mmCIF file of C-alpha atoms in Angstrom:
data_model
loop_
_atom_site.group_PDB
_atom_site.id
_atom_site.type_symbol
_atom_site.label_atom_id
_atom_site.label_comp_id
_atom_site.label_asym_id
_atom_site.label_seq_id
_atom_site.Cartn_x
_atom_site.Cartn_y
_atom_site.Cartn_z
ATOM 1 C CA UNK A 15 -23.813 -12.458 -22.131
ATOM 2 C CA UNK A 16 -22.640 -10.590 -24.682
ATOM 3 C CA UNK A 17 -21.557 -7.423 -23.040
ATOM 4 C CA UNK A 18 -20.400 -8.785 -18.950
ATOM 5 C CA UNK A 19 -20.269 -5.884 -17.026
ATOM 6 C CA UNK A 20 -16.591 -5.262 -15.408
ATOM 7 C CA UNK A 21 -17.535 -7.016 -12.536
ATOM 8 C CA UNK A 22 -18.613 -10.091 -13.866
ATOM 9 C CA UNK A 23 -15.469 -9.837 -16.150
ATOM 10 C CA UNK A 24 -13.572 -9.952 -13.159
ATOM 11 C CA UNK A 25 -15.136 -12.648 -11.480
ATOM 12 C CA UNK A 26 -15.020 -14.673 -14.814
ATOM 13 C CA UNK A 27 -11.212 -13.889 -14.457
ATOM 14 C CA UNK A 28 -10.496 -14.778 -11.112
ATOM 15 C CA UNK A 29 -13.021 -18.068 -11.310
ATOM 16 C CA UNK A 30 -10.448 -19.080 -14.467
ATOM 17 C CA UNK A 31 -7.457 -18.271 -12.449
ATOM 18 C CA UNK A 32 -8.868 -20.521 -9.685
ATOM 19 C CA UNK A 33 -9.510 -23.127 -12.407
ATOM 20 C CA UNK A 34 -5.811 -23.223 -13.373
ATOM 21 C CA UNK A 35 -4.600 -22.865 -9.517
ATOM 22 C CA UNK A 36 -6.465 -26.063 -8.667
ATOM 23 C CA UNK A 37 -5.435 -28.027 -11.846
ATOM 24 C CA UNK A 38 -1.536 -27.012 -11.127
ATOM 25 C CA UNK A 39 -2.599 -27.914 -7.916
ATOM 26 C CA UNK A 40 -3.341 -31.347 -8.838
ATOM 27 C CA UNK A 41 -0.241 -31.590 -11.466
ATOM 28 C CA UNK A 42 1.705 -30.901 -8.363
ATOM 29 C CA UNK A 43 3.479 -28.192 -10.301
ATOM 30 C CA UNK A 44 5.752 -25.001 -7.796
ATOM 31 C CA UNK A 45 3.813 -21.804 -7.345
ATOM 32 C CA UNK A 46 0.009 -24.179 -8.279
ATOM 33 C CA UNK A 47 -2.163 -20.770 -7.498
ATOM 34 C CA UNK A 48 0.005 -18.215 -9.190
ATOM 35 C CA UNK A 49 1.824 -20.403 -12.273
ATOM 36 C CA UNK A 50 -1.656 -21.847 -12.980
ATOM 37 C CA UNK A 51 -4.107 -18.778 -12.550
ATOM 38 C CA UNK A 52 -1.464 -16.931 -14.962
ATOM 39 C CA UNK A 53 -1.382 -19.419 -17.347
ATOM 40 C CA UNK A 54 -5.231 -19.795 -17.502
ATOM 41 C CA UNK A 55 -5.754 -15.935 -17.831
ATOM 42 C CA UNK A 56 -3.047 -15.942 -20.540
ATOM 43 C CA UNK A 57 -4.943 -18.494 -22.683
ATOM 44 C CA UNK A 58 -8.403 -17.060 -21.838
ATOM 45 C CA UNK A 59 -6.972 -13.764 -22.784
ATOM 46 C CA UNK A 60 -5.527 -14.669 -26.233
ATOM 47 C CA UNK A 61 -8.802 -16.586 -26.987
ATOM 48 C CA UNK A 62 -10.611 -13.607 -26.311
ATOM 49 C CA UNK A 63 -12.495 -13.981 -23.101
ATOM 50 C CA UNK A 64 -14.588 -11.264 -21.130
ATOM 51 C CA UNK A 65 -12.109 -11.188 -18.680
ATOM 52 C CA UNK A 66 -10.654 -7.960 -16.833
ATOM 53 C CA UNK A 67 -8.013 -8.098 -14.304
ATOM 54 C CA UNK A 68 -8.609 -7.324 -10.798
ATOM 55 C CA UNK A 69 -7.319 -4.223 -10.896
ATOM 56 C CA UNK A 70 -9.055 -2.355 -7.773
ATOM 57 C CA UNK A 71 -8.746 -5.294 -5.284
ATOM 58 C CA UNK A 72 -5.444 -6.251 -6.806
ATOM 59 C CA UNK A 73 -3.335 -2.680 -4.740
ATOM 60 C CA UNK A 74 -4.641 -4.086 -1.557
ATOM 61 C CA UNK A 75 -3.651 -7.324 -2.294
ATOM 62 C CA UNK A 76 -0.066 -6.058 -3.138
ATOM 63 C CA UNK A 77 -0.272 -4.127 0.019
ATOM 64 C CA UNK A 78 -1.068 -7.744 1.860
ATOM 65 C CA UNK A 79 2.149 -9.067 0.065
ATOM 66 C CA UNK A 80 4.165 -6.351 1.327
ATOM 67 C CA UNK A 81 3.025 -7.157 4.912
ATOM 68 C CA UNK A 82 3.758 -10.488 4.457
ATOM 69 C CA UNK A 83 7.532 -9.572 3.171
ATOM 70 C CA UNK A 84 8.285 -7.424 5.783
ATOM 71 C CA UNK A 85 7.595 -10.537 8.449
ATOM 72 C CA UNK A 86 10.573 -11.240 6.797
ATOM 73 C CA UNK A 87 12.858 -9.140 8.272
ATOM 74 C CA UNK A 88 14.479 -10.153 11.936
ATOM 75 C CA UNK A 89 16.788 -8.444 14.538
ATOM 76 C CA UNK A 90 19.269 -11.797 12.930
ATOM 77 C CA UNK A 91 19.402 -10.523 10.188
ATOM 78 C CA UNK A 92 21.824 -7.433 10.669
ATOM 79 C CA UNK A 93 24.701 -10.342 11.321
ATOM 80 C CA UNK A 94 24.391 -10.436 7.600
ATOM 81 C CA UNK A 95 24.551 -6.464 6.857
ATOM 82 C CA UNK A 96 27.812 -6.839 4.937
ATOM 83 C CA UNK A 97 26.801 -10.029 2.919
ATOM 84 C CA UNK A 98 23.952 -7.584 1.880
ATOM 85 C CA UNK A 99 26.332 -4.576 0.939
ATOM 86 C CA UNK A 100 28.255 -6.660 -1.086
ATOM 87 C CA UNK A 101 24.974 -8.067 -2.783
ATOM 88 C CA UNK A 102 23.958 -4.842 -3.613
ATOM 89 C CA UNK A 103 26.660 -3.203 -4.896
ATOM 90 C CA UNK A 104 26.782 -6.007 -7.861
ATOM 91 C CA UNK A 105 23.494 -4.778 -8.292
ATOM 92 C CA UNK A 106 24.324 -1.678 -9.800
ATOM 93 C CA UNK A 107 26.459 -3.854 -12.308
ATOM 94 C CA UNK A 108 23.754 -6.102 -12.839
ATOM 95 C CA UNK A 109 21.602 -3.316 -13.997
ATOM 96 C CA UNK A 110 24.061 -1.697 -16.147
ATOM 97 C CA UNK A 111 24.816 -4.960 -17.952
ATOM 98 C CA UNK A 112 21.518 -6.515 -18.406
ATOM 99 C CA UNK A 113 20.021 -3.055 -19.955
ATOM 100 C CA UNK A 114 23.085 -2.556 -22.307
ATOM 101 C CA UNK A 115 22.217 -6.086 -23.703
ATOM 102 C CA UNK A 116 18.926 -6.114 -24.063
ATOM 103 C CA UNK A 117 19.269 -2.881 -25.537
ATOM 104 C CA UNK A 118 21.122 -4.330 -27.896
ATOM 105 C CA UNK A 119 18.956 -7.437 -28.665
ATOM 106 C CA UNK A 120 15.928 -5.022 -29.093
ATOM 107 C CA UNK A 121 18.193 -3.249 -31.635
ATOM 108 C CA UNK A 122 19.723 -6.100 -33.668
ATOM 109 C CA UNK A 123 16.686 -8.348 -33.389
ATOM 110 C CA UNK A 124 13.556 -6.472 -33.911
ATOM 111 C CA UNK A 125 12.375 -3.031 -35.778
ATOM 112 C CA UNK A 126 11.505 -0.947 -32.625
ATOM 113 C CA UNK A 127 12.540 2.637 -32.371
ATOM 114 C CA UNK A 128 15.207 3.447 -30.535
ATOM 115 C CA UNK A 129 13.063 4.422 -26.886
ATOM 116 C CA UNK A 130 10.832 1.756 -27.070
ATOM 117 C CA UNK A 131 13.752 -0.816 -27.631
ATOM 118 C CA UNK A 132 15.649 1.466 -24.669
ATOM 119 C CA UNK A 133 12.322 0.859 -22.132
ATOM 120 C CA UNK A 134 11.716 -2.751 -23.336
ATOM 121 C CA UNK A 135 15.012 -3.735 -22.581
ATOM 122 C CA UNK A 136 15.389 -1.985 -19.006
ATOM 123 C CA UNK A 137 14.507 -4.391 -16.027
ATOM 124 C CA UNK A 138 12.168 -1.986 -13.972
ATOM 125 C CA UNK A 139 9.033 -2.147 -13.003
ATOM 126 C CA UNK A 140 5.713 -2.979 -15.456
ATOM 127 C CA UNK A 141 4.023 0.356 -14.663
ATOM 128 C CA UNK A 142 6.747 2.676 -14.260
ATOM 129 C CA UNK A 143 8.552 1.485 -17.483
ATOM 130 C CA UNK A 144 5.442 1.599 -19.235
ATOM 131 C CA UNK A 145 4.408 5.296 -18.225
ATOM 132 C CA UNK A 146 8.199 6.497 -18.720
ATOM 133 C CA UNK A 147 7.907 5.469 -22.177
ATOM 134 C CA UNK A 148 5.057 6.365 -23.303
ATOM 135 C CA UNK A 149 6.004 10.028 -22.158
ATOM 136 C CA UNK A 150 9.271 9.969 -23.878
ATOM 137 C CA UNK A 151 7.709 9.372 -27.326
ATOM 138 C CA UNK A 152 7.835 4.817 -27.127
ATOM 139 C CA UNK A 153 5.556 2.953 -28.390
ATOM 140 C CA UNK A 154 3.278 2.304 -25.054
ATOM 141 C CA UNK A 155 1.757 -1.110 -26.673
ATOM 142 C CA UNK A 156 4.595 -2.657 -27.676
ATOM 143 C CA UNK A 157 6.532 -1.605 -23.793
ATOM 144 C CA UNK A 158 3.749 -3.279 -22.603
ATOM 145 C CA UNK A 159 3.295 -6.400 -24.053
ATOM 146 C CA UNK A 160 7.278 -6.951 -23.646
ATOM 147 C CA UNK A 161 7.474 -6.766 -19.990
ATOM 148 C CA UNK A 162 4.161 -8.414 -19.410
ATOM 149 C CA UNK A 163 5.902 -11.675 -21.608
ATOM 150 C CA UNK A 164 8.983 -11.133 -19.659
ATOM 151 C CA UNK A 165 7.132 -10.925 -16.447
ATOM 152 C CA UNK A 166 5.184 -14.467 -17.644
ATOM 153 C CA UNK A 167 8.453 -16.169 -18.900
ATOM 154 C CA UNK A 168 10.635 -15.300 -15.959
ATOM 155 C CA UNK A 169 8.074 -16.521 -12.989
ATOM 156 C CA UNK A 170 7.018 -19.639 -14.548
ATOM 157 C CA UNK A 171 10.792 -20.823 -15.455
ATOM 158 C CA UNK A 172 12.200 -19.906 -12.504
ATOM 159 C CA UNK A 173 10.233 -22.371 -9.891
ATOM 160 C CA UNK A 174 10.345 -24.672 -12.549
ATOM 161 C CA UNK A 175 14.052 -24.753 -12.910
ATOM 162 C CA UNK A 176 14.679 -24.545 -9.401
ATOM 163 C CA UNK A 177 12.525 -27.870 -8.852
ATOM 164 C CA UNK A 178 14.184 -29.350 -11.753
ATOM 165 C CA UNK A 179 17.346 -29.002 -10.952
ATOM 166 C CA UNK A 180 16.975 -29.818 -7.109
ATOM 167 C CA UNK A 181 18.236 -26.515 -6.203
ATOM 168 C CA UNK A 182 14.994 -26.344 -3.853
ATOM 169 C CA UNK A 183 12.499 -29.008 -2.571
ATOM 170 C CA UNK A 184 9.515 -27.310 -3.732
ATOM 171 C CA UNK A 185 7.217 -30.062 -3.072
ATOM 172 C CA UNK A 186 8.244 -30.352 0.740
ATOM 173 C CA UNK A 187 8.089 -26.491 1.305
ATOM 174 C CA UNK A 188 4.651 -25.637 -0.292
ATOM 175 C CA UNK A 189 3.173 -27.908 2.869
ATOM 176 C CA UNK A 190 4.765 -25.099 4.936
ATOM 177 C CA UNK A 191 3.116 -22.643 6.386
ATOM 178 C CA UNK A 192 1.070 -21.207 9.348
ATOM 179 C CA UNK A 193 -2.749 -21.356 9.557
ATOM 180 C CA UNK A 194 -5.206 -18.488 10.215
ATOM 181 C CA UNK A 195 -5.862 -19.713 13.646
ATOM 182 C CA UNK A 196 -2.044 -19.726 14.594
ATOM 183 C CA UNK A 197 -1.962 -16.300 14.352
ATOM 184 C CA UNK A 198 -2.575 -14.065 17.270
ATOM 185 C CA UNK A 199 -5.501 -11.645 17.554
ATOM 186 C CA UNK A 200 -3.133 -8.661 18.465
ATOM 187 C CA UNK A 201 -0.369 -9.780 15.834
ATOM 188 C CA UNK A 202 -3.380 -9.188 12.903
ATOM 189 C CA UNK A 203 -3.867 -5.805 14.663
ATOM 190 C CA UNK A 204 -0.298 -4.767 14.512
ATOM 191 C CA UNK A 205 0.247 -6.465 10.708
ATOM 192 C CA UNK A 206 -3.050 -5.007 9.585
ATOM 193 C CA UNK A 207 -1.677 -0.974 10.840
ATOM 194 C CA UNK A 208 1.331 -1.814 8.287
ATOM 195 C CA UNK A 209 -1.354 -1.264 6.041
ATOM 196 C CA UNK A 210 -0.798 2.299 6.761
ATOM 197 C CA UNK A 211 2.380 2.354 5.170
ATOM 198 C CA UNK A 212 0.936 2.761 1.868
ATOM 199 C CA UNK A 213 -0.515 6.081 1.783
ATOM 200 C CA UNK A 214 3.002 7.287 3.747
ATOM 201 C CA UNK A 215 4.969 5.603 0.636
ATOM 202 C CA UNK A 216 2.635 7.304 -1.809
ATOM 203 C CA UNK A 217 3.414 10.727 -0.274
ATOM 204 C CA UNK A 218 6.832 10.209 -0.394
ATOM 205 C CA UNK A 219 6.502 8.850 -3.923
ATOM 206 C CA UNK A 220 8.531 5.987 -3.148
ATOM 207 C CA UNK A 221 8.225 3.243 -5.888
ATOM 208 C CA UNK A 222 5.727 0.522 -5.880
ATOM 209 C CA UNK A 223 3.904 2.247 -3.032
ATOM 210 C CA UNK A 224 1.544 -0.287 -2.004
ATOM 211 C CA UNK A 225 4.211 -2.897 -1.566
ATOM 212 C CA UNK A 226 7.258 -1.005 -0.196
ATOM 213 C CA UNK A 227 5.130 1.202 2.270
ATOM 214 C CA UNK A 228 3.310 -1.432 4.415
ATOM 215 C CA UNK A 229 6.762 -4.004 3.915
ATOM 216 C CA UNK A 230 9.140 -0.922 5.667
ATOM 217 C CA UNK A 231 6.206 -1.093 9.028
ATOM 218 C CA UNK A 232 5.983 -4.460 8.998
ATOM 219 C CA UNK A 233 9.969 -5.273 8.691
ATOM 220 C CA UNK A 234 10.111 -2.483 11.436
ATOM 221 C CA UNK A 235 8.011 -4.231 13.722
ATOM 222 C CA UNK A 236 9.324 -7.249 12.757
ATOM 223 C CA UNK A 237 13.452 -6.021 13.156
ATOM 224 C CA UNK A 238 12.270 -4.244 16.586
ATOM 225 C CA UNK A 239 10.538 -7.758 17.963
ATOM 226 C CA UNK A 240 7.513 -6.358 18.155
ATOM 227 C CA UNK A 241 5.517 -9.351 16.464
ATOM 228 C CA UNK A 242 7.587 -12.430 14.819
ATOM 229 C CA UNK A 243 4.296 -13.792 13.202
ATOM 230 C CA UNK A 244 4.856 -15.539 9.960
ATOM 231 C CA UNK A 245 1.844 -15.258 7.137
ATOM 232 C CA UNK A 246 -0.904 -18.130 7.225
ATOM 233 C CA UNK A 247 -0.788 -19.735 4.026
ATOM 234 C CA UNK A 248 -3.934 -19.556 3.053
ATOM 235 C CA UNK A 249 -3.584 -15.486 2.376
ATOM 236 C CA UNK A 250 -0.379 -16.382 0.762
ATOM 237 C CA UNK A 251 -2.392 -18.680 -2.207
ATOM 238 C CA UNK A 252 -5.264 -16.019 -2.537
ATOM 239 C CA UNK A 253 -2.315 -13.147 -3.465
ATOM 240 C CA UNK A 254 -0.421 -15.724 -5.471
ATOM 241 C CA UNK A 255 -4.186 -16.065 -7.679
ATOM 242 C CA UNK A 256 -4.555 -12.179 -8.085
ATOM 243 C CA UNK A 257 -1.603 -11.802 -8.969
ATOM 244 C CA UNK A 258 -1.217 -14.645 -11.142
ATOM 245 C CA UNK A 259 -4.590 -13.332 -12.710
ATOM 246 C CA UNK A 260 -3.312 -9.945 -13.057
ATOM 247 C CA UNK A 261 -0.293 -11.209 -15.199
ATOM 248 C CA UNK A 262 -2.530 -13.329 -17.280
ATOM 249 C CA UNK A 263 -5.192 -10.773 -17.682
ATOM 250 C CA UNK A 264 -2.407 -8.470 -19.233
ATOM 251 C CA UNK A 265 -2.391 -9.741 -22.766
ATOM 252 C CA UNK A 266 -6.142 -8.833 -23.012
ATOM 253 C CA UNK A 267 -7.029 -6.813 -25.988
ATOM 254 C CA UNK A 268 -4.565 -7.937 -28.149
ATOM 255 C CA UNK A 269 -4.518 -9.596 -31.224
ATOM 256 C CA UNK A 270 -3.093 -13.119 -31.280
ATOM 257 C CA UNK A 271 -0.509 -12.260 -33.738
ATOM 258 C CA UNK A 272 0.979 -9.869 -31.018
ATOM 259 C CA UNK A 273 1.059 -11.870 -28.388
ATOM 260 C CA UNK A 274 3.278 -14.486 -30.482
ATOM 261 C CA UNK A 275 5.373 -11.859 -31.450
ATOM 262 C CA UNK A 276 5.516 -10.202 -27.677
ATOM 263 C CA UNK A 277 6.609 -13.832 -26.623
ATOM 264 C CA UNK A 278 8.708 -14.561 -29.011
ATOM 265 C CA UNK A 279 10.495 -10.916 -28.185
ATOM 266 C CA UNK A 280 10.360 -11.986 -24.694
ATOM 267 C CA UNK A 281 11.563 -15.338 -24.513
ATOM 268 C CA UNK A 282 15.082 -14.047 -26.167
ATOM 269 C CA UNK A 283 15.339 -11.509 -23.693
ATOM 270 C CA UNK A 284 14.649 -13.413 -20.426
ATOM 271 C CA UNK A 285 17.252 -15.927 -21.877
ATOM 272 C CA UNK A 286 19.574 -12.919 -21.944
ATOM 273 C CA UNK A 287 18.278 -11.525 -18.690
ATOM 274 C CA UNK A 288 17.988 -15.248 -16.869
ATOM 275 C CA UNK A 289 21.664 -16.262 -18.192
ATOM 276 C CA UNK A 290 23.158 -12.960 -16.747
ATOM 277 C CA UNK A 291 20.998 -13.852 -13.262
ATOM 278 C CA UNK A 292 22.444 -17.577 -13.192
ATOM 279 C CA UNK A 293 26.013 -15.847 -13.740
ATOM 280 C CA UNK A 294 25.682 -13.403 -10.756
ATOM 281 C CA UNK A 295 24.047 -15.200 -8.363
ATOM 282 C CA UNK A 296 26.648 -17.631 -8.578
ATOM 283 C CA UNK A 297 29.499 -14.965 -8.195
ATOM 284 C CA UNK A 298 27.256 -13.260 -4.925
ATOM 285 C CA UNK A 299 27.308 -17.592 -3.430
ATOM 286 C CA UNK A 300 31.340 -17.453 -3.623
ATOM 287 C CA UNK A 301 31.753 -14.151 -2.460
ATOM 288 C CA UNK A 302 28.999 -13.573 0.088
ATOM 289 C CA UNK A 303 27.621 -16.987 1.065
ATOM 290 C CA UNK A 304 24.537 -16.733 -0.102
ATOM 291 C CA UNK A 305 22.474 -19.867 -1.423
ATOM 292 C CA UNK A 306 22.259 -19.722 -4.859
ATOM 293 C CA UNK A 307 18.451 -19.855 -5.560
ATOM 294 C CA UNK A 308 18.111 -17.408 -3.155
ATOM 295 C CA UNK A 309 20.839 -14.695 -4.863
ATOM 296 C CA UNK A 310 18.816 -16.052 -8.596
ATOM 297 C CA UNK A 311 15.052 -15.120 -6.905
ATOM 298 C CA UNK A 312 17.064 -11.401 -5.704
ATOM 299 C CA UNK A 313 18.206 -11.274 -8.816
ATOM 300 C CA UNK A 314 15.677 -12.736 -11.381
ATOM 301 C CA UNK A 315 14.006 -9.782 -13.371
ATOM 302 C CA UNK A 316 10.529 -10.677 -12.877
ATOM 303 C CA UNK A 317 7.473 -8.489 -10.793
ATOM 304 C CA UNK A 318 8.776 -7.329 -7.381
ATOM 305 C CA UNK A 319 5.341 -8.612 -6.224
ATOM 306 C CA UNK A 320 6.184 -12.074 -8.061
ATOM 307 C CA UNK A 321 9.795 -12.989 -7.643
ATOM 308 C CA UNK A 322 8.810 -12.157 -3.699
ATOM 309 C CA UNK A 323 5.924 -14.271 -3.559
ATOM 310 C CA UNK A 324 7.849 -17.362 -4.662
ATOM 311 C CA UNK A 325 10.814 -16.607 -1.983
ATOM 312 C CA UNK A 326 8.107 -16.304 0.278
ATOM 313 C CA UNK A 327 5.977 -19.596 -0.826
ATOM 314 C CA UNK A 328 9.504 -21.639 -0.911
ATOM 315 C CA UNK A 329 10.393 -20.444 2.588
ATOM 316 C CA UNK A 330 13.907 -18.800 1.815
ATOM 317 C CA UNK A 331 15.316 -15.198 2.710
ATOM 318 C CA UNK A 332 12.588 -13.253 1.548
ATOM 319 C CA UNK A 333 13.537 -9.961 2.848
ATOM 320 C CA UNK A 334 16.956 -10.224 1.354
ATOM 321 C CA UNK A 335 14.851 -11.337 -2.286
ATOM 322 C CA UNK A 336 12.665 -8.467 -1.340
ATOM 323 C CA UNK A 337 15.076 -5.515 -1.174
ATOM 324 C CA UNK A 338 17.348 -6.520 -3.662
ATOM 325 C CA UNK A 339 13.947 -6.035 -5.968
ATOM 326 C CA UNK A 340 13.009 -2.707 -4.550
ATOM 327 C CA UNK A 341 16.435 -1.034 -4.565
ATOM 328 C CA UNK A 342 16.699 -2.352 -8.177
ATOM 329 C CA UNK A 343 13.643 -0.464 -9.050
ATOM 330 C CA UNK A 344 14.498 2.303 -7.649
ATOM 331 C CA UNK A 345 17.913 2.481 -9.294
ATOM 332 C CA UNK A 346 16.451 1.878 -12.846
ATOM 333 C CA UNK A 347 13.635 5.214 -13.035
ATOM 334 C CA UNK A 348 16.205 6.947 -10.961
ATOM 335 C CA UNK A 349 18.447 6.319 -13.735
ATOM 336 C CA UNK A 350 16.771 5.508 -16.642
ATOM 337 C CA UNK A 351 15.338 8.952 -17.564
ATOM 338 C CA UNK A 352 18.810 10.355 -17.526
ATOM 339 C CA UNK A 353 20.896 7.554 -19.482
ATOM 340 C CA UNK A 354 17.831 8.008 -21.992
ATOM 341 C CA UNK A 355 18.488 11.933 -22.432
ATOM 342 C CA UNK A 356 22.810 11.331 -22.455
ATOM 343 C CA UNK A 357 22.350 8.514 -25.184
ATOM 344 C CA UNK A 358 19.744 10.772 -27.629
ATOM 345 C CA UNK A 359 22.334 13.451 -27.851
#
């Protein structure tokens, strides 16, 4: 099979992802479908596989996620409005600090012009950092490979430290979860119109469309008590493997040499970025309340889609996890075009 056709490369990626979900699985590793399908992809990738991400199924998927988040939201959770304002307004910081250092690491460490070390270093989005880059004149390859490494790094330490260090019972919460049965006929009807969410986010060119559109319906149905059903697990797992595939499935096409490199890059940076996390989540617990893994998953600069889906798989405030993600999106290609233009001149 010397030439797969894209659907069998997909297949072939998503059967390895399954592979490496079912052998975390069995290691009783945190996060088994997404940690190991990622992992898998990553090694198939670098070894040159025929694999291709799923990248038509994987925006409905992300569109399921965002569902899922927004059964996060509850009419209980305004108590906590001002625990969230507070939260949020160290995000700004947070951004600010974390891009002027990793600026700078780009700049002292490696040899990358000055907008591709500016758009490697800022903790937005994959896509919308890439494409902002690339526009600007950055080096779209390099972009690329940097946040998919930072991406990697980030979601596998984070579950891992958090189990290490007892901050969470991973083990104990994995087991949790609703199944498909325990969901009512007319709760999938109301969940499944979120869906509509996306092409209304889209319009409005919100960020991440696919995941912020159907999460707003479904934490408005969910804040309104219209529907307080929780996701079965089982749907849960099957994102965590696309998404764990798509991560993997990132590094394919390059060289070997670039990948080490891309890691290496990235591994300095999400110490940078990871060290700054620990530091504010801890200030947001004395100030605010807030459990400390929960303020690090907010916080942590990994996917939206990812950092999300292990706040959701760990059972802890996922809609607070969840917005703290989207607004910080928002606030870095809000602001990063413009910083970008004041520090050229």
């Amino acid at each position: 099979m010397k030439n797969p056709s894209s659907l069998l490369r997909v297949v072939l990626a998503l059967a390895i992802g399954a592979v490496g979900g079912w052998v975390f699985t069995l290691l009783t590793m945190p996060l088994p479908w997404m940690l190991g399908s990622m992992a898998f992809c990553t090694v198939a990738a670098v070894m040159r596989a025929p694999i291709s991400a799923p990248a038509r199924v994987r925006p409905y998927m992300i569109a399921v996620v965002g569902v899922m988040l927004g059964s996060g939201y509850s009419p209980a959770m305004l108590d906590r409005a001002g625990d969230w304002l507070t939260s949020l307004a160290m995000l700004w910081v947070y951004i600010v600090v974390v891009g002027g250092l990793g600026l700078a690491y780009f700049r002292l460490f490696t040899r990358y012009d000055p907008v591709t070390a500016y758009f490697c270093a800022m903790p937005g989005g994959f896509n919308e950092m890439v494409m902002m880059g690339a526009e600007m004149g950055g080096d779209e390859r390099k972009i690329a490979l940097t946040h998919a490494s930072r991406v990697l790094l980030v979601v596998f330490t984070v579950p891992l430290w958090l189990r290490l260090t007892g901050q969470l019972d991973i083990m104990d919460r994995m087991a949790v979860g609703v199944g498909l049965g325990d969901v009512a006929p007319a709760d999938y009807l109301l969940l499944a119109a979120c869906g509509l969410g996306w092409p209304i986010a889209r319009k409005l060119r919100l960020p991440a469309a696919a995941l912020v559109g159907p999460m707003l319906l479904s934490g408005a149905l969910h804040l309104g008590g219209l529907t307080s059903s929780q996701p079965p697990m089982v749907i849960v797992n099957l994102a965590q493997l696309f998404i764990g595939t798509t991560v993997g499935c990132r590094f394919t096409g390059a060289t070997t040499g670039e990948v080490v490199r891309a890691l290496g890059v990235g591994s300095g940076l999400a110490a940078v970025m990871l060290l700054l996390t620990a530091l504010f989540a801890w200030a947001i617990n004395v100030n605010t309340g807030t459990p400390f893994p929960v303020a690090v998953l907010a916080f942590s600069p990994g996917g939206l889609a990812e950092m999300a889906l292990i706040g959701l798989a760990l059972g802890v405030d996922v809609a607070f996890i969840a917005t703290h993600h989207v607004v910080r999106i928002f606030l870095v290609i809000l602001l990063a075009p413009a910083a970008i233009k004041l520090w050229r001149r």
